[in-house]
CSV table of C-alpha atoms in Angstrom, one decimal:
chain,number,residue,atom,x,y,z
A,1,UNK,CA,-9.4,-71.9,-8.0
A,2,UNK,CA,-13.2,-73.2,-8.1
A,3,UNK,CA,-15.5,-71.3,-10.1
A,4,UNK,CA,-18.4,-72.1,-8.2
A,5,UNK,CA,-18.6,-68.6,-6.5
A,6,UNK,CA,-18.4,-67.0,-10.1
A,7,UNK,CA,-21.4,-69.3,-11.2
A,8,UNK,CA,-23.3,-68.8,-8.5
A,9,UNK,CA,-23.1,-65.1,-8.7
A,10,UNK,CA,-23.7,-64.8,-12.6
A,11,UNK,CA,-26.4,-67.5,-13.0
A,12,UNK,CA,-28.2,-65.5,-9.3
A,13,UNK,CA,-27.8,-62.5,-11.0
A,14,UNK,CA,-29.5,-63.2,-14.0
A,15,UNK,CA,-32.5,-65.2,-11.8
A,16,UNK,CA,-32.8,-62.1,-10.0
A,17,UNK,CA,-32.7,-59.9,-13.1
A,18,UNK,CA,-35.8,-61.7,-14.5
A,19,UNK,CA,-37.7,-62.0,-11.6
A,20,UNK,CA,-37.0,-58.1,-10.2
A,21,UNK,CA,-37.7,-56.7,-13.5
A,22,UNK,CA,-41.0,-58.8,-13.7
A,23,UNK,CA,-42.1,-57.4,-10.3
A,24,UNK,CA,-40.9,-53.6,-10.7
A,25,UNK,CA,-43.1,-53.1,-13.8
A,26,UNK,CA,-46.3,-54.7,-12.3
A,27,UNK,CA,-45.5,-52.4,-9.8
A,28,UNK,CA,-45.5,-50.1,-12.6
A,29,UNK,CA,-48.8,-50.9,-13.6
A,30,UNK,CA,-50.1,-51.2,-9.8
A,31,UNK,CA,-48.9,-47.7,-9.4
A,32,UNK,CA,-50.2,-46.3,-12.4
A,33,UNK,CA,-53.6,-48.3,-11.4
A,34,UNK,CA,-53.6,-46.4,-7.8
A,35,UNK,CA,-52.8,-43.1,-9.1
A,36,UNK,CA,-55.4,-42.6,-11.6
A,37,UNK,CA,-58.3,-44.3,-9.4
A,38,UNK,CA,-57.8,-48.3,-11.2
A,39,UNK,CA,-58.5,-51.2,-9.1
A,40,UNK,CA,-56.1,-54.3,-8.7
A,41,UNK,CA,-57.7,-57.8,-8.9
A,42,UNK,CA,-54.8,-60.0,-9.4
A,43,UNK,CA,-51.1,-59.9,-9.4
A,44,UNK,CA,-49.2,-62.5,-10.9
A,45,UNK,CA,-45.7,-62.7,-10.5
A,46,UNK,CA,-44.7,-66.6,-10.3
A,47,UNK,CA,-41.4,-67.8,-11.3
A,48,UNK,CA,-43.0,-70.4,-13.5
A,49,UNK,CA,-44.9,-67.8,-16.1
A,50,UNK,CA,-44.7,-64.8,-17.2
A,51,UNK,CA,-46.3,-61.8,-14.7
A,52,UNK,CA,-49.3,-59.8,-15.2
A,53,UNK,CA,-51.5,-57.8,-14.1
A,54,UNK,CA,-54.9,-57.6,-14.0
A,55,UNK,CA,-57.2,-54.8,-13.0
A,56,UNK,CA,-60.9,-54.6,-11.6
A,57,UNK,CA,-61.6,-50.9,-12.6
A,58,UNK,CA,-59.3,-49.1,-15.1
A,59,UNK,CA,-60.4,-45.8,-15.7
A,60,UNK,CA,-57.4,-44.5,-17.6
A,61,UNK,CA,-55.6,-47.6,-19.4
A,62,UNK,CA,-53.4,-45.7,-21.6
A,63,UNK,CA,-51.6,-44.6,-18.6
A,64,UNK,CA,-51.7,-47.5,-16.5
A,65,UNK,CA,-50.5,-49.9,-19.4
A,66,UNK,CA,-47.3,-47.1,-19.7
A,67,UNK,CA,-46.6,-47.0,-16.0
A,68,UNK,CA,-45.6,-50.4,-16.0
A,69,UNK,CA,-42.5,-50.3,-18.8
A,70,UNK,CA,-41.5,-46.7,-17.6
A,71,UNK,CA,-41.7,-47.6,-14.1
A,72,UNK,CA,-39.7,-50.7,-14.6
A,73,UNK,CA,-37.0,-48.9,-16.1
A,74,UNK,CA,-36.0,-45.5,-14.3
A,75,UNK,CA,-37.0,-47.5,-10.6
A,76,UNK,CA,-34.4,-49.9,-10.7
A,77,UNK,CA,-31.8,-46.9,-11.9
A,78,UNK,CA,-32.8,-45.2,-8.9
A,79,UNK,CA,-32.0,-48.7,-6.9
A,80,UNK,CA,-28.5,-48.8,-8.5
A,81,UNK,CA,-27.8,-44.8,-7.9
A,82,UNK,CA,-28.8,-45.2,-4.3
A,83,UNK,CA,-26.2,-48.8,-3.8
A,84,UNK,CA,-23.4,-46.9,-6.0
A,85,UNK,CA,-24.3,-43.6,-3.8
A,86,UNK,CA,-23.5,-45.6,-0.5
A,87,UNK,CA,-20.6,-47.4,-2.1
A,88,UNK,CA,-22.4,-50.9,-1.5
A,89,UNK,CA,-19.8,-53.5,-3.2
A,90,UNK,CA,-22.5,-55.3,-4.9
A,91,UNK,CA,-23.5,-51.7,-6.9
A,92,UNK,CA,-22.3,-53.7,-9.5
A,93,UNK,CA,-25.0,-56.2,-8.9
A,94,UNK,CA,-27.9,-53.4,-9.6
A,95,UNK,CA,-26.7,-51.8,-12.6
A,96,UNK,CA,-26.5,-55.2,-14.6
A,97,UNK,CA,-30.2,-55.3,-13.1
A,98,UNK,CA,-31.0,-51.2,-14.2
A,99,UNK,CA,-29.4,-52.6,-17.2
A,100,UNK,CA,-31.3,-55.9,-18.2
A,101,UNK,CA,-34.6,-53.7,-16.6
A,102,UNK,CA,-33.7,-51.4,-19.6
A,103,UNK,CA,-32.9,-53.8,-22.5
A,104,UNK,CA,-35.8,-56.3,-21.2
A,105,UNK,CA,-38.4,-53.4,-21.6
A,106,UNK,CA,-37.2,-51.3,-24.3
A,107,UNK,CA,-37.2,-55.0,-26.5
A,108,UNK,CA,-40.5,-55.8,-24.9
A,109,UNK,CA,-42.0,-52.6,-26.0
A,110,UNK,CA,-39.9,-51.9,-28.9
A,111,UNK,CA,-40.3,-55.3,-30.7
A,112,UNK,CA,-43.7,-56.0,-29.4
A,113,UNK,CA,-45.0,-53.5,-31.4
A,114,UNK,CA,-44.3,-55.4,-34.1
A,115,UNK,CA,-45.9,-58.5,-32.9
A,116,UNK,CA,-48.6,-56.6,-30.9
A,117,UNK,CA,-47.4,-58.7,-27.7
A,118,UNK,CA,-48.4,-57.8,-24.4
A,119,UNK,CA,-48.8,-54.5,-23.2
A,120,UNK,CA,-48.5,-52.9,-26.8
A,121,UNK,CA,-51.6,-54.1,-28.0
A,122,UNK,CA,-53.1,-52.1,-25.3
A,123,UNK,CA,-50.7,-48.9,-25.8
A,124,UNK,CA,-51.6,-48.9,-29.8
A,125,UNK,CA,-55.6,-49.8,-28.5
A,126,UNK,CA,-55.6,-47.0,-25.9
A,127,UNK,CA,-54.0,-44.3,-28.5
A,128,UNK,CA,-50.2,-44.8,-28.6
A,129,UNK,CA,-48.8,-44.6,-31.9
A,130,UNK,CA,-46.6,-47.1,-33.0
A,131,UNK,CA,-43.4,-44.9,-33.3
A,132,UNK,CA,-44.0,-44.0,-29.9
A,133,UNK,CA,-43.3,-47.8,-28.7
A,134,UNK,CA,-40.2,-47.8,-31.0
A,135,UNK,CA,-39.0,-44.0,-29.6
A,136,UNK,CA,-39.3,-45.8,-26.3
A,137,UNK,CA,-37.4,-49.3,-27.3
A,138,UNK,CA,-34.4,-46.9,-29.1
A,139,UNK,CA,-34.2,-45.4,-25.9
A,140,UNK,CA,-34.3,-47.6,-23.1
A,141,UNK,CA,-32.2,-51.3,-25.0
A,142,UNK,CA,-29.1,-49.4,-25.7
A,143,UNK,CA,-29.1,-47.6,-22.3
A,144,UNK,CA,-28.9,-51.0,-21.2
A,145,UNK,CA,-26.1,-52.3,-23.2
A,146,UNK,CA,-24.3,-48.9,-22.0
A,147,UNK,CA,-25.1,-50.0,-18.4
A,148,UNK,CA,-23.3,-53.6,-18.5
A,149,UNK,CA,-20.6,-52.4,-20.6
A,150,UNK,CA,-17.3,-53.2,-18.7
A,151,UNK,CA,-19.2,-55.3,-15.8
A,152,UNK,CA,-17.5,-58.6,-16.9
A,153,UNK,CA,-14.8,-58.5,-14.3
A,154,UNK,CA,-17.1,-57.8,-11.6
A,155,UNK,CA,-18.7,-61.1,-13.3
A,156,UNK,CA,-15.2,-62.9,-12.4
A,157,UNK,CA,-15.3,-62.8,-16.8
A,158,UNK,CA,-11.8,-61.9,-18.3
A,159,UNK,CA,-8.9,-60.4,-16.5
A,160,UNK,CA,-10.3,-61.4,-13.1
A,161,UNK,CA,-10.1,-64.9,-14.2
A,162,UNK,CA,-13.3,-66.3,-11.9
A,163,UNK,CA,-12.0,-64.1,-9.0
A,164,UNK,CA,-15.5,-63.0,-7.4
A,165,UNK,CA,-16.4,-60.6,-4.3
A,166,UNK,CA,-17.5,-63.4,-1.7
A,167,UNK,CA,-19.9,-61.2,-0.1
A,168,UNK,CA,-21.7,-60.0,-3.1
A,169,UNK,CA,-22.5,-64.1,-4.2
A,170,UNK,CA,-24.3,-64.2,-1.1
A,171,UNK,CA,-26.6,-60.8,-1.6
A,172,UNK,CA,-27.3,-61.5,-5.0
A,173,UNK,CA,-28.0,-65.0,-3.9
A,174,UNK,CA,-30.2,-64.2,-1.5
A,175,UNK,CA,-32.2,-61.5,-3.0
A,176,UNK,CA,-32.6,-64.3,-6.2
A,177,UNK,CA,-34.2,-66.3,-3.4
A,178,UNK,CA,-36.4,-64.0,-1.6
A,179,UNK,CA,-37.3,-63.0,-5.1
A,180,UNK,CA,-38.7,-66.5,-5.7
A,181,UNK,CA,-40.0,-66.9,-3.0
A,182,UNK,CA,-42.2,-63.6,-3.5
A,183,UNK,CA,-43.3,-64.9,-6.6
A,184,UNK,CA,-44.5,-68.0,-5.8
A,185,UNK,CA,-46.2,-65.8,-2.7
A,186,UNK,CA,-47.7,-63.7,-5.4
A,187,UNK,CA,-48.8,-66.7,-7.7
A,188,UNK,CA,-51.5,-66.0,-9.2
A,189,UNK,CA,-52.9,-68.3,-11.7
């Protein structure tokens, strides 16, 4: 049996991951820039650096620098509750990506307080305190973990020895590549 369909669907997924978490929380921070009267200038969300984004007017900061993590991690649950909702059979697809959405902002903001990375130099800046980052990163990573927890078979991993739904390789495949192909839409510099 090849494991090329197996591949495909693991390394697509975690493309995909990466690229969709990237572009739910700058919509995160697009929304909170909309909502409290901010201005957009620039998004970036190529595949070749890491996305941002960057605002003309930003009258309320603290909240706009927030919307982006909490945004990028209940939006794709919502994603994965609608897919498992309508029995889609690549669910399994969107709760590894609720999952790595989770674990890749709860580190981000959990860790980068440490390091003052990113958006947490703004949230400490804008008033945050620094237990409120690590509240945040306690409770968002380990969701995450919960969320991929027994996901391996649907992975081809263990038991299912590389067997892999056919038709799930190709959605996963092709929202890694309309994913890219946003993101080099959406460039920036």
């Amino acid at each position: 049996m090849s494991r090329v369909p197996q591949v495909v669907l693991i390394v697509s997924t975690l493309w995909a991951s990466w690229l969709g978490m990237q572009a739910v929380h700058e919509a995160g921070h697009i929304v909170g820039a909309w909502l409290t009267g901010g201005r957009v200038a620039q998004v970036v969300l190529s595949p070749l650096t890491i996305s941002r984004t960057d605002l003309a007017e930003n009258p309320q900061p603290g909240v706009v620098v927030w919307a982006g993590p909490i945004f990028g991690a209940l939006v794709p649950l919502l994603f994965w509750g609608a897919a498992a909702a309508a029995r889609a059979p690549w669910a399994f697809a969107l709760r590894f990506f609720a999952g790595f959405c989770l674990l890749a902002n709860g580190l981000y903001i959990g860790v980068g307080s440490f390091y003052l990375a990113g958006d947490c130099a703004e949230m400490l800046f804008y008033g945050s305190q620094r237990w409120q980052l690590w509240l945040f990163g306690a409770a968002t990573a380990p969701a995450g973990l919960w969320l991929w927890h027994g996901q391996g078979p649907r992975f081809g991993l263990g038991p299912a020895g590389g067997r892999v739904d056919r038709n799930a390789v190709w959605t996963v495949l092709g929202f890694a590549v309309a994913l890219t192909m946003l993101g080099f839409a959406v460039g920036g510099k």
